[in-house]
Short mmCIF file of C-alpha atoms and ligand atoms in Angstrom, two decimals:
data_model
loop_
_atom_site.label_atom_id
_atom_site.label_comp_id
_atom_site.label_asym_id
_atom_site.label_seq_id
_atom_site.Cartn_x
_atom_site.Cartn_y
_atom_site.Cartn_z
CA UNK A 189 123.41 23.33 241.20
CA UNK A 190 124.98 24.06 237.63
CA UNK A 191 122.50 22.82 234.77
CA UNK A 192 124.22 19.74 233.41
CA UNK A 193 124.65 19.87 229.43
CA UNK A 194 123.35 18.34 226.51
CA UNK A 195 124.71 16.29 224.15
CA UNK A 196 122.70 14.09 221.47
CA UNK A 197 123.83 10.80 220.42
CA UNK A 198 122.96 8.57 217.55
CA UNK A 199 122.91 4.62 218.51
CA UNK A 200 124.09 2.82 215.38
CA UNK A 201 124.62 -0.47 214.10
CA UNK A 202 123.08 -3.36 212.17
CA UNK A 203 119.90 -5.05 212.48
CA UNK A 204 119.26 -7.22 215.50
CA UNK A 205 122.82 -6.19 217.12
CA UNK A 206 121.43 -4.57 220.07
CA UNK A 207 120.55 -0.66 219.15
CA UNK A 208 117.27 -0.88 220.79
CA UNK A 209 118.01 -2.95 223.78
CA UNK A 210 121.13 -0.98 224.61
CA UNK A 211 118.69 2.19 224.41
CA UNK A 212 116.28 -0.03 226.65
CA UNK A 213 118.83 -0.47 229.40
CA UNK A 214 120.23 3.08 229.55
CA UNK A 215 117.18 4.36 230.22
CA UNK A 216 116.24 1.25 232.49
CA UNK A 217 119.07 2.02 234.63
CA UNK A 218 119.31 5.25 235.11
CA UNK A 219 115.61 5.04 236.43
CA UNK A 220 113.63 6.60 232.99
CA UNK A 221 111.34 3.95 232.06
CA UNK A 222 107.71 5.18 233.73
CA UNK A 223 107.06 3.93 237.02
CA UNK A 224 103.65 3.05 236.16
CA UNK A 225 104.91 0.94 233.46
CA UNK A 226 107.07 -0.98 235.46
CA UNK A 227 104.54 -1.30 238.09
CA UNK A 228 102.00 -2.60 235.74
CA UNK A 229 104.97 -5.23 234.22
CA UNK A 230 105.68 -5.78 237.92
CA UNK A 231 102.38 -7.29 238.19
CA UNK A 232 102.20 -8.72 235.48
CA UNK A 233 105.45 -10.92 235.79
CA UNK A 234 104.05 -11.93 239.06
CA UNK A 235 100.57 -13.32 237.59
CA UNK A 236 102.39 -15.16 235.14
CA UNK A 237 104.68 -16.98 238.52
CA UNK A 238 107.31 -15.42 237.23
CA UNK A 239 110.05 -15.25 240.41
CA UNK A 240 111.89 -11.98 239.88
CA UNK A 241 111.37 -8.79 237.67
CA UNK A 242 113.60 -8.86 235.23
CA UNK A 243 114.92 -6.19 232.64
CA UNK A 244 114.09 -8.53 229.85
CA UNK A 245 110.68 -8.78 230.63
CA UNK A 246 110.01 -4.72 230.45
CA UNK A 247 112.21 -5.05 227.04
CA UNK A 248 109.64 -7.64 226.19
CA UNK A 249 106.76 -5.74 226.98
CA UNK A 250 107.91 -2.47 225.67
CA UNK A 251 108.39 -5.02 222.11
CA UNK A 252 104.97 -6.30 222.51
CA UNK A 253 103.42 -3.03 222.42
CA UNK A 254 105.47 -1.57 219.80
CA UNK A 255 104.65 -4.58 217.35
CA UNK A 256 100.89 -3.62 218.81
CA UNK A 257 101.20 -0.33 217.23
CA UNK A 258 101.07 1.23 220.97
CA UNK A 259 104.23 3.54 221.09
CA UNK A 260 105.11 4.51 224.43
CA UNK A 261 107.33 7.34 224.79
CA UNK A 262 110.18 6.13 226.97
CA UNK A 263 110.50 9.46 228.86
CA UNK A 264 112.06 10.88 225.49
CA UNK A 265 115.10 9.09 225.06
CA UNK A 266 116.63 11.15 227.32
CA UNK A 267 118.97 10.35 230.81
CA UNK A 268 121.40 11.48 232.90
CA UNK A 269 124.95 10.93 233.11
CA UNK A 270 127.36 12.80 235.76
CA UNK A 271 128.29 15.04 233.64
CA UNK A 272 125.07 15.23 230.81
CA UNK A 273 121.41 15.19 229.94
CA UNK A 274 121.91 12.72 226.65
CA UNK A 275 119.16 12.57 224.13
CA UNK A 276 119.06 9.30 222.05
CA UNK A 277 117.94 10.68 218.54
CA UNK A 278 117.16 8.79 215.43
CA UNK A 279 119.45 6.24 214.06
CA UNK A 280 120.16 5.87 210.23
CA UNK A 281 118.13 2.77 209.83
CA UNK A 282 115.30 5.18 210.02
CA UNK A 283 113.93 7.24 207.32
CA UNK A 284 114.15 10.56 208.43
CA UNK A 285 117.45 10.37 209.94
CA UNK A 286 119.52 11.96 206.89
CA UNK A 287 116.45 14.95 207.01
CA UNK A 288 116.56 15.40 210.61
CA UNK A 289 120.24 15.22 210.55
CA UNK A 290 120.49 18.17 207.56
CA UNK A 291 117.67 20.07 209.04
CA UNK A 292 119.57 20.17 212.20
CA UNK A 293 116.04 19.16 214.35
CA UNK A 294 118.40 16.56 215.92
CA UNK A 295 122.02 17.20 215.35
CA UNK A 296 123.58 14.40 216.87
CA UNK A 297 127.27 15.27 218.51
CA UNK A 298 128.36 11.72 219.23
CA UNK A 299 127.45 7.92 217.83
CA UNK A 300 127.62 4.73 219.82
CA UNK A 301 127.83 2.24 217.05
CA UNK A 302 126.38 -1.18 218.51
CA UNK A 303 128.18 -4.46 216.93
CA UNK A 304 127.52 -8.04 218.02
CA UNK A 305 130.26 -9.54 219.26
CA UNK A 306 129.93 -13.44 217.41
CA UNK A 307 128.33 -11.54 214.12
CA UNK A 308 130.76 -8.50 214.18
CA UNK A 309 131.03 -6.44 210.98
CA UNK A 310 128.03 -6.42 208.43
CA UNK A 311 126.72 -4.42 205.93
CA UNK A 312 125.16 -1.84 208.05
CA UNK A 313 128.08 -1.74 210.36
CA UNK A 314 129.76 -0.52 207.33
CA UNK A 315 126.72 1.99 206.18
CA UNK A 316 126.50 3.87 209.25
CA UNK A 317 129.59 4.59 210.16
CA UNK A 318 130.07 5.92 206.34
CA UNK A 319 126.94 7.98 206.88
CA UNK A 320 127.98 9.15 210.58
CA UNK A 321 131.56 10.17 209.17
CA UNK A 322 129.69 12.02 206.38
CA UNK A 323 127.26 13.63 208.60
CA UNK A 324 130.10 15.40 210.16
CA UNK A 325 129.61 12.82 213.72
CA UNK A 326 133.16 13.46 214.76
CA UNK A 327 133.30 11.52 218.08
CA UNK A 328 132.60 7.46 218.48
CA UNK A 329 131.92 5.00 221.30
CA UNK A 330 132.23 1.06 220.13
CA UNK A 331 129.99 -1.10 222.20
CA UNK A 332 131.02 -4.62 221.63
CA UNK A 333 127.47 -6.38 222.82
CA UNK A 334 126.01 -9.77 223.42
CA UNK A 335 129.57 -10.64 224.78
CA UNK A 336 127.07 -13.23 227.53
CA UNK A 337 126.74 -14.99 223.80
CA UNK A 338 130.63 -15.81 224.17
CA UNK A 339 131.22 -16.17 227.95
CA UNK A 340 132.29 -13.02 228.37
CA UNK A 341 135.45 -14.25 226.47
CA UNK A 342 138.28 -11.58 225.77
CA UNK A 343 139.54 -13.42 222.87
CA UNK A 344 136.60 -12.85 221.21
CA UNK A 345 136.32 -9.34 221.99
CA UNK A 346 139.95 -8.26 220.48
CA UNK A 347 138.86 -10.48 217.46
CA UNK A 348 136.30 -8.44 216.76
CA UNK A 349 137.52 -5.09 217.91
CA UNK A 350 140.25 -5.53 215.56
CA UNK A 351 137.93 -5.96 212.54
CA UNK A 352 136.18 -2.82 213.48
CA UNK A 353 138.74 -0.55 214.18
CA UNK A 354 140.28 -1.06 210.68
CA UNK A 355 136.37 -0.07 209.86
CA UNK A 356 136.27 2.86 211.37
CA UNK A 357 140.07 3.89 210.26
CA UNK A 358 138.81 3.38 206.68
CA UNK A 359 136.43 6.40 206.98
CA UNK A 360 138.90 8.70 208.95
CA UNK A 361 137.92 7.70 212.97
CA UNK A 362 141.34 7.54 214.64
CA UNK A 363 140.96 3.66 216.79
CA UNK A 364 143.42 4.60 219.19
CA UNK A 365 140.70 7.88 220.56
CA UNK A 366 137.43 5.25 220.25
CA UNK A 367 136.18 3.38 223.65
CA UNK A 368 135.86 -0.10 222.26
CA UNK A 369 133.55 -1.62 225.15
CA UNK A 370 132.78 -5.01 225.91
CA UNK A 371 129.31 -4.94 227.03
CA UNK A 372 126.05 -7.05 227.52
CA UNK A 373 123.24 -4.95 227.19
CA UNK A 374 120.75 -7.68 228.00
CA UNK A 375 122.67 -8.09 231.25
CA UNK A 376 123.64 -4.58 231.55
CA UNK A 377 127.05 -5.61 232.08
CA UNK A 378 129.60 -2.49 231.86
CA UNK A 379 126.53 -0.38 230.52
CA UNK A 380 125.77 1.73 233.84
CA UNK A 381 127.49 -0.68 236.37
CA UNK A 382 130.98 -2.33 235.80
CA UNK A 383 130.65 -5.73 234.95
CA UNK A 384 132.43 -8.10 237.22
CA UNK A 385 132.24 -10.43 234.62
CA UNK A 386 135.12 -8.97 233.12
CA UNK A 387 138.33 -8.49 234.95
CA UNK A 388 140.69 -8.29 231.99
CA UNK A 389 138.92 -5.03 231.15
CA UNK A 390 139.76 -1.79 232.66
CA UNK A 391 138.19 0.58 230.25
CA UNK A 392 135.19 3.04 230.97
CA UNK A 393 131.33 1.68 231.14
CA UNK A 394 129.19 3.02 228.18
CA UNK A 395 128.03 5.96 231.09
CA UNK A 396 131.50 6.90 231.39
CA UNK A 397 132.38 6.99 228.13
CA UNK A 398 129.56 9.25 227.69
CA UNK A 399 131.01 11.31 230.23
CA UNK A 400 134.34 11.69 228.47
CA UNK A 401 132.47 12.65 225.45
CA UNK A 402 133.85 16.80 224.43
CA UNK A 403 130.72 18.81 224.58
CA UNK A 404 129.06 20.45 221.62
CA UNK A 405 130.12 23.38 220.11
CA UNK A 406 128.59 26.25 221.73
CA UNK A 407 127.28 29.14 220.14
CA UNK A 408 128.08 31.56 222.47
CA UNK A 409 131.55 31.57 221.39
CA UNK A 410 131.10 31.77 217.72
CA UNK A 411 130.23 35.52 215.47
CA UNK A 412 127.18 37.12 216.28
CA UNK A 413 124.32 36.45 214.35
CA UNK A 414 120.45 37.89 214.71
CA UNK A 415 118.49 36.95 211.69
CA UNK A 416 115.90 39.72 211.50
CA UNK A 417 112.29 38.81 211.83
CA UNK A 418 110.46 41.93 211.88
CA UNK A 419 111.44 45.86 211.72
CA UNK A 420 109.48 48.01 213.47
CA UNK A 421 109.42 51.98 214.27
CA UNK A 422 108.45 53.06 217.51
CA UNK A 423 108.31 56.85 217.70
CA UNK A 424 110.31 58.38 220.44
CA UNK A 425 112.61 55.22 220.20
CA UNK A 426 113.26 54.83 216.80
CA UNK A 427 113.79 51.63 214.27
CA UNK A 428 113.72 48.10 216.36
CA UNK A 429 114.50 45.27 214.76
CA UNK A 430 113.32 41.73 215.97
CA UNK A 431 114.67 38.47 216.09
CA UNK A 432 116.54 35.50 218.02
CA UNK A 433 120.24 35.48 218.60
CA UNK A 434 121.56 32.14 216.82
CA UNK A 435 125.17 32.47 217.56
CA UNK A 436 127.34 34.83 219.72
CA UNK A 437 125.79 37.85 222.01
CA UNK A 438 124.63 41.33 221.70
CA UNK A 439 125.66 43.95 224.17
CA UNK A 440 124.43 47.35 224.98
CA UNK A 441 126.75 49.92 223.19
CA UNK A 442 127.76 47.39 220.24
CA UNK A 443 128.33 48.46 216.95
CA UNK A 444 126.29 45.95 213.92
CA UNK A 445 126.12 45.84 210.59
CA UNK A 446 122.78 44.51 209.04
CA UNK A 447 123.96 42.40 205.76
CA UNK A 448 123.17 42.29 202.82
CA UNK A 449 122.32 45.66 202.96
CA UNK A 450 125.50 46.64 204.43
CA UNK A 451 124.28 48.90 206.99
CA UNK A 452 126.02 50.09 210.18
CA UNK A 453 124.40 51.41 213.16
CA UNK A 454 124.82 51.15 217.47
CA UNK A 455 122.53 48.91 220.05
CA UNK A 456 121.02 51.97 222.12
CA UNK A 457 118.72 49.22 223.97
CA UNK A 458 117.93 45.66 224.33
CA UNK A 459 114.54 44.46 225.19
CA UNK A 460 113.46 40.45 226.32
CA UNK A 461 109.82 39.79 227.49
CA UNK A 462 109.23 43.57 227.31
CA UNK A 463 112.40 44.10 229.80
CA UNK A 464 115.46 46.00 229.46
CA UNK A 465 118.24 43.68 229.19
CA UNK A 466 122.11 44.49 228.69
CA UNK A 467 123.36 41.39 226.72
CA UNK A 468 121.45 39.24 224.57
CA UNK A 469 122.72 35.68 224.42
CA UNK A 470 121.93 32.65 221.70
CA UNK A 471 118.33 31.72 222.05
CA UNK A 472 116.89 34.66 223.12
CA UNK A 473 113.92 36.30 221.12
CA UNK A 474 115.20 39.89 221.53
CA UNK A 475 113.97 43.64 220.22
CA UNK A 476 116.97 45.94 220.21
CA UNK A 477 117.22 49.74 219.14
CA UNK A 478 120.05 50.37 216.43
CA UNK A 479 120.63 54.10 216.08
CA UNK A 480 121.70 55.26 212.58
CA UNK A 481 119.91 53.27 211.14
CA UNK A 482 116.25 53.42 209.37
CA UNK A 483 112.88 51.63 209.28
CA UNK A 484 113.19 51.10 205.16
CA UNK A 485 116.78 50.36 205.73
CA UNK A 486 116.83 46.77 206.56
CA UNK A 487 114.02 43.86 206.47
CA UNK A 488 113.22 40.36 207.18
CA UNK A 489 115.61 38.16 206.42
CA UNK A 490 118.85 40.44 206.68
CA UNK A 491 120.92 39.14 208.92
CA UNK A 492 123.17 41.12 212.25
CA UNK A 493 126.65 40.82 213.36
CA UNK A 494 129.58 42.80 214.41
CA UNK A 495 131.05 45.07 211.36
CA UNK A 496 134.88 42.69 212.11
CA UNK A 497 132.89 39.66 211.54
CA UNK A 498 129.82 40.69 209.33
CA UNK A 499 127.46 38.05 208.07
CA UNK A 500 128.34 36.28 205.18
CA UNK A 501 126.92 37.51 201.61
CA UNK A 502 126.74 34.94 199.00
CA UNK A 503 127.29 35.06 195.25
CA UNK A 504 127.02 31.26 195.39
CA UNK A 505 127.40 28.38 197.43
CA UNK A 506 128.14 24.57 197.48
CA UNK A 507 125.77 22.52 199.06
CA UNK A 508 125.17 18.42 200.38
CA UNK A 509 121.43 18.26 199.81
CA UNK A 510 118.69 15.58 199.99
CA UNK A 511 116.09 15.39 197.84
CA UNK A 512 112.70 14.77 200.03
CA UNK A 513 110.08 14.59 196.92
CA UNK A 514 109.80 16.07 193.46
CA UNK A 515 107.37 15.22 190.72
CA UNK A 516 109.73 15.01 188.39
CA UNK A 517 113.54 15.50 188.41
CA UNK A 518 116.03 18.33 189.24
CA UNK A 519 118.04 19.67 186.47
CA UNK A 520 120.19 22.58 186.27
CA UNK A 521 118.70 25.86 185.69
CA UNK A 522 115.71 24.66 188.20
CA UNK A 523 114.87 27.88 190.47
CA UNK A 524 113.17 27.42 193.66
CA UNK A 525 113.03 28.95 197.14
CA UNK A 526 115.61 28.28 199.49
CA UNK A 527 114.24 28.79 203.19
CA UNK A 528 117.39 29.52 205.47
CA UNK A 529 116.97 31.40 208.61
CA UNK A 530 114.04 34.21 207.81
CA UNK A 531 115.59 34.32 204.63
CA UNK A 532 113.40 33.32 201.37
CA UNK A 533 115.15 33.61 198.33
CA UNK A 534 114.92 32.10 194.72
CA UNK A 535 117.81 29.85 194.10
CA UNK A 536 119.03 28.51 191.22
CA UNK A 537 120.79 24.91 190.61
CA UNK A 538 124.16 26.36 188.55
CA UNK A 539 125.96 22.64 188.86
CA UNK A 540 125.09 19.03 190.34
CA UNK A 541 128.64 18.22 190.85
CA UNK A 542 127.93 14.55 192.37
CA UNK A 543 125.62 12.57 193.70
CA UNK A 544 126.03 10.60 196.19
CA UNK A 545 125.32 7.12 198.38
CA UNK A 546 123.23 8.38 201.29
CA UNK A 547 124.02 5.53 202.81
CA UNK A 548 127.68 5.31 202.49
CA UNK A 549 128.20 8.65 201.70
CA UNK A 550 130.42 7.04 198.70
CA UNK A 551 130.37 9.18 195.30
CA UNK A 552 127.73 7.48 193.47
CA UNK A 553 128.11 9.61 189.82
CA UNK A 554 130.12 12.86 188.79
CA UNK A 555 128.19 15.70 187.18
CA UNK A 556 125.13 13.79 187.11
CA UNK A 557 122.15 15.36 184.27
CA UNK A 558 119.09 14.86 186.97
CA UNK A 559 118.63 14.30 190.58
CA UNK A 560 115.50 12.61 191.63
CA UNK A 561 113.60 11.80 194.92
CA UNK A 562 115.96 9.71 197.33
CA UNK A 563 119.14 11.37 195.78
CA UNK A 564 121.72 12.95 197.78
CA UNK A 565 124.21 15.32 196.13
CA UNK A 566 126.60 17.80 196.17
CA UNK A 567 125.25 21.04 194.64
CA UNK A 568 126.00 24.63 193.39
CA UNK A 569 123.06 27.08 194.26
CA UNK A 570 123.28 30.43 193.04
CA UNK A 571 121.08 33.49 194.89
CA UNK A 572 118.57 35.60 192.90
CA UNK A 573 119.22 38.62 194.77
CA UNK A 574 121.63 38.94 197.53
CA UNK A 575 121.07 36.68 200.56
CA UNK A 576 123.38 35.96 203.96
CA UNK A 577 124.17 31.86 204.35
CA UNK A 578 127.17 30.75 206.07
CA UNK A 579 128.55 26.88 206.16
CA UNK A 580 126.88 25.06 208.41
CA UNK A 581 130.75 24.25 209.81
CA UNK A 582 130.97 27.84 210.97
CA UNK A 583 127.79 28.84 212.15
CA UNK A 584 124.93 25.51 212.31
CA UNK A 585 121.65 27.65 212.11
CA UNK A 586 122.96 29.41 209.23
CA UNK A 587 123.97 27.12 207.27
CA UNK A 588 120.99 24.51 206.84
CA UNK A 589 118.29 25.26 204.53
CA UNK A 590 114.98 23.66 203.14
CA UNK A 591 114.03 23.96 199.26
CA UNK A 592 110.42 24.57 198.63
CA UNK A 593 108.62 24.52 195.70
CA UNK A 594 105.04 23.56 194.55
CA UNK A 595 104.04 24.25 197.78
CA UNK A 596 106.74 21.55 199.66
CA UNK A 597 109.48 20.88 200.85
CA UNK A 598 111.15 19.55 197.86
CA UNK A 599 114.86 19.28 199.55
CA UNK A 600 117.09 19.43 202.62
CA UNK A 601 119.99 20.90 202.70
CA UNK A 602 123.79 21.37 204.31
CA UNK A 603 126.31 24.60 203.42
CA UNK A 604 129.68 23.35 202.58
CA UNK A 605 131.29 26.17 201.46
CA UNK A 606 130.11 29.98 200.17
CA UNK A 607 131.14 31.99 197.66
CA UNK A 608 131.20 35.62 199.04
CA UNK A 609 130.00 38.24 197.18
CA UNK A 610 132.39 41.01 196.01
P1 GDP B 148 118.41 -3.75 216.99
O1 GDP B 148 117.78 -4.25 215.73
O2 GDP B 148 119.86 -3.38 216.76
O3 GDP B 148 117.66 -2.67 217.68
O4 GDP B 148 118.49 -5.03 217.98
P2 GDP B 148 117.58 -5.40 219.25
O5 GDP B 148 117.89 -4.53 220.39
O6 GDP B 148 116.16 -5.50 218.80
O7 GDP B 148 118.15 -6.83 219.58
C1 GDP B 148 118.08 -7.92 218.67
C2 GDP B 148 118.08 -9.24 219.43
O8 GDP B 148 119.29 -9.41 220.13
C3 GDP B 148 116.97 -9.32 220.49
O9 GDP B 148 116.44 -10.61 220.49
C4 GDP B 148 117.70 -9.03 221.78
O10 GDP B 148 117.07 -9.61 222.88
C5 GDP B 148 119.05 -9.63 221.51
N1 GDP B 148 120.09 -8.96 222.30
C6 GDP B 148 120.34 -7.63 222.40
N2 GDP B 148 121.37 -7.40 223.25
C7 GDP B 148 121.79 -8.62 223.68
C8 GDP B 148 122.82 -9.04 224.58
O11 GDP B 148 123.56 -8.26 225.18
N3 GDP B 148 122.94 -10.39 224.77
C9 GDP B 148 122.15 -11.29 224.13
N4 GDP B 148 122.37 -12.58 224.37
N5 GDP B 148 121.16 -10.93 223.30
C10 GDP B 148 120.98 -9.60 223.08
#
């Protein structure tokens, strides 16, 4: 059987709305939470004279523990649809969602934004869907929850769908493409079964409207990209450069050119796991032989492509950053390394055009004089020597960097837009 794909999805919403018991009954249903927990629950449900087993007992439990300081890993967040393997990754009530988000450790492709049905729109209704739209969290799935609270009552539904679709209008989701989905996740009505609780509603469960989610973006199709690790040269070969494809794929024969250097040479081999391979394809750690070109020619941190779609050379570029910790403040004229790819170059800060509301993404100040830990802004970074970055629209891995200084990470950071050079 075909591998099913990925897809990551944030679970958003307001406090006490139902993020964590909608997560609770995904992964209840489609059969993740660990037998032996259950078993043990089982048991104890049945000590206590407790007649049946109930999903809001193991939600109980699993609360108990938590507020014990005993985290159980819930098989990693992770289920299967039909059609998907979905990870559940942070949501923005938590710290290091905007870092994970920029960093790109969990990318999320999709949001299910969780909203009571009696309490509807609150403040961090409103917050995370601002931050989702600004996080570039294109596609949307509305779960109206609690509707139990209301006897299943579709009057009360529309009410409240209405007052979130003009939400999510306001930031630039289009209503008419969102599921808006009357569900129960304490009941698990229309969650992974169809409710029969419903009749006037004929829409798709939350599982199907996973299903009908587009896929990522894969990086197959996109421009080839190897970020060079290492260069070695192997006598009766020649120069090998090493490194993992990020985006697109290498064939035997190709033509590349190694930026910023600028040089052009041909893929004589390919080499995975010490074995002679013809294509290379994103994610593979590869050694290939480039003929025409030398050892002291290229080094860590240059980056490959195809010569009609080189790499991307920057004289400057635009960045949304977040600053993680600094002593002090950020001014312009402050110079440290920017960590993209293999690539570590000195940077410096040539404008802090605005800074902005992580958590609305609103424009907080123009032009602001400082930026200081907790800030999020949109920045003009200009390369000490020449370096390849590309926006993080075009090509993800390329285009999400970390600024270090002191000996930390002092920032996280997004490519909007580049500057090429020449
Ligand atoms: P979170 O803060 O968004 O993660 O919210 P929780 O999942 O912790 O839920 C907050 C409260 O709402 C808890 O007491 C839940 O038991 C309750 N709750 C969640 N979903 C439902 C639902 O579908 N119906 C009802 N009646 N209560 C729910």
């Amino acid at each position: 059987a075909r591998e099913k794909e990925h897809i990551n999805v944030a679970m958003i919403g307001h406090v006490d709305h139902g993020k964590s018991t909608l997560i609770g009954r995904l992964l209840y249903d489609a059969g993740e939470i660990p037998e032996h927990l259950i078993e043990k629950y089982r048991k104890e449900a049945q000590e206590k004279g407790k007649a049946t087993f109930e999903f809001a007992w193991v939600m109980d439990k699993l609360k108990e523990e938590r507020e014990r300081g005993i985290t159980i890993d819930v098989a990693h967040r992770k289920f299967e649809t039909d059609k998907y393997i979905v990870t559940i990754v942070d949501c923005p009530g938590h710290r290091d969602f905007i870092k994970n988000m920029i960093t790109g450790a969990s990318q999320a492709d999709a949001a299910i934004l969780v909203v009571d049905v009696v309490d509807c729109v609150q403040a961090q209704t409103k917050e995370h869907v601002f931050l989702a739209r600004t996080l570039g969290i294109n596609q949307l799935i509305v779960a109206i929850n609690k509707m139990d609270r209301v006897n299943y009552d579709q009057k009360a539904f529309e009410k409240c769908k209405e007052a979130v679709a003009k939400l999510i209008k306001l930031v630039g989701y289009k209503p008419e493409e969102v599921p808006f989905i009357p569900v129960s996740a304490y009941y698990g009505d229309n969650v992974f079964k169809k409710s029969d609780k419903m009749p006037w509603y004929n829409g798709p469960t939350i599982r199907e409207a996973l299903d009908l989610l587009k896929p990522p973006e894969k990086l197959i199709d996109k421009p080839l990209r190897i970020p060079i690790q290492d260069v070695y040269s192997i006598s009766g070969v020649g120069t090998v450069p090493v490194g993992r494809v990020e985006s697109g794929v290498l064939r035997v024969g190709d033509k590349v050119i190694f930026e910023p250097p600028g040089v052009v040479g041909e893929v004589k081999s390919i080499e995975m796991h010490h074995e002679p391979i013809k294509e290379a394809y994103p994610g593979d750690n590869i050694g290939f032989n480039v003929r025409g070109v030398s050892k002291n020619d290229i080094r860590r941190g240059d980056v490959a492509g195809h010569p009609d779609n080189p790499p991307t050379v920057a004289r400057d570029f635009t960045a949304q950053i977040v600053v993680l910790q600094h002593p002090t403040a950020i001014t312009v004229g402050y110079t440290p390394v920017v960590h993209a790819h293999t690539a570590q170059v000195a940077c410096r800060f040539v404008e802090l055009q605005k800074k902005i509301d992580p958590r609305t993404g609103a424009v907080k100040e123009e032009n602001p004089q400082f930026l200081k830990t907790g800030d999020a802004a949109v920045v003009k970074l200009e390369p000490t020597r020449p370096m390849v970055i590309e926006r993080v629209k075009d090509i993800p891995p390329l285009g999400r960097f970390a600024v270090r200084d002191m000996g930390m990470t002092v920032a996280a950071g997004m490519v909007l837009d580049v500057t090429p050079r020449k």
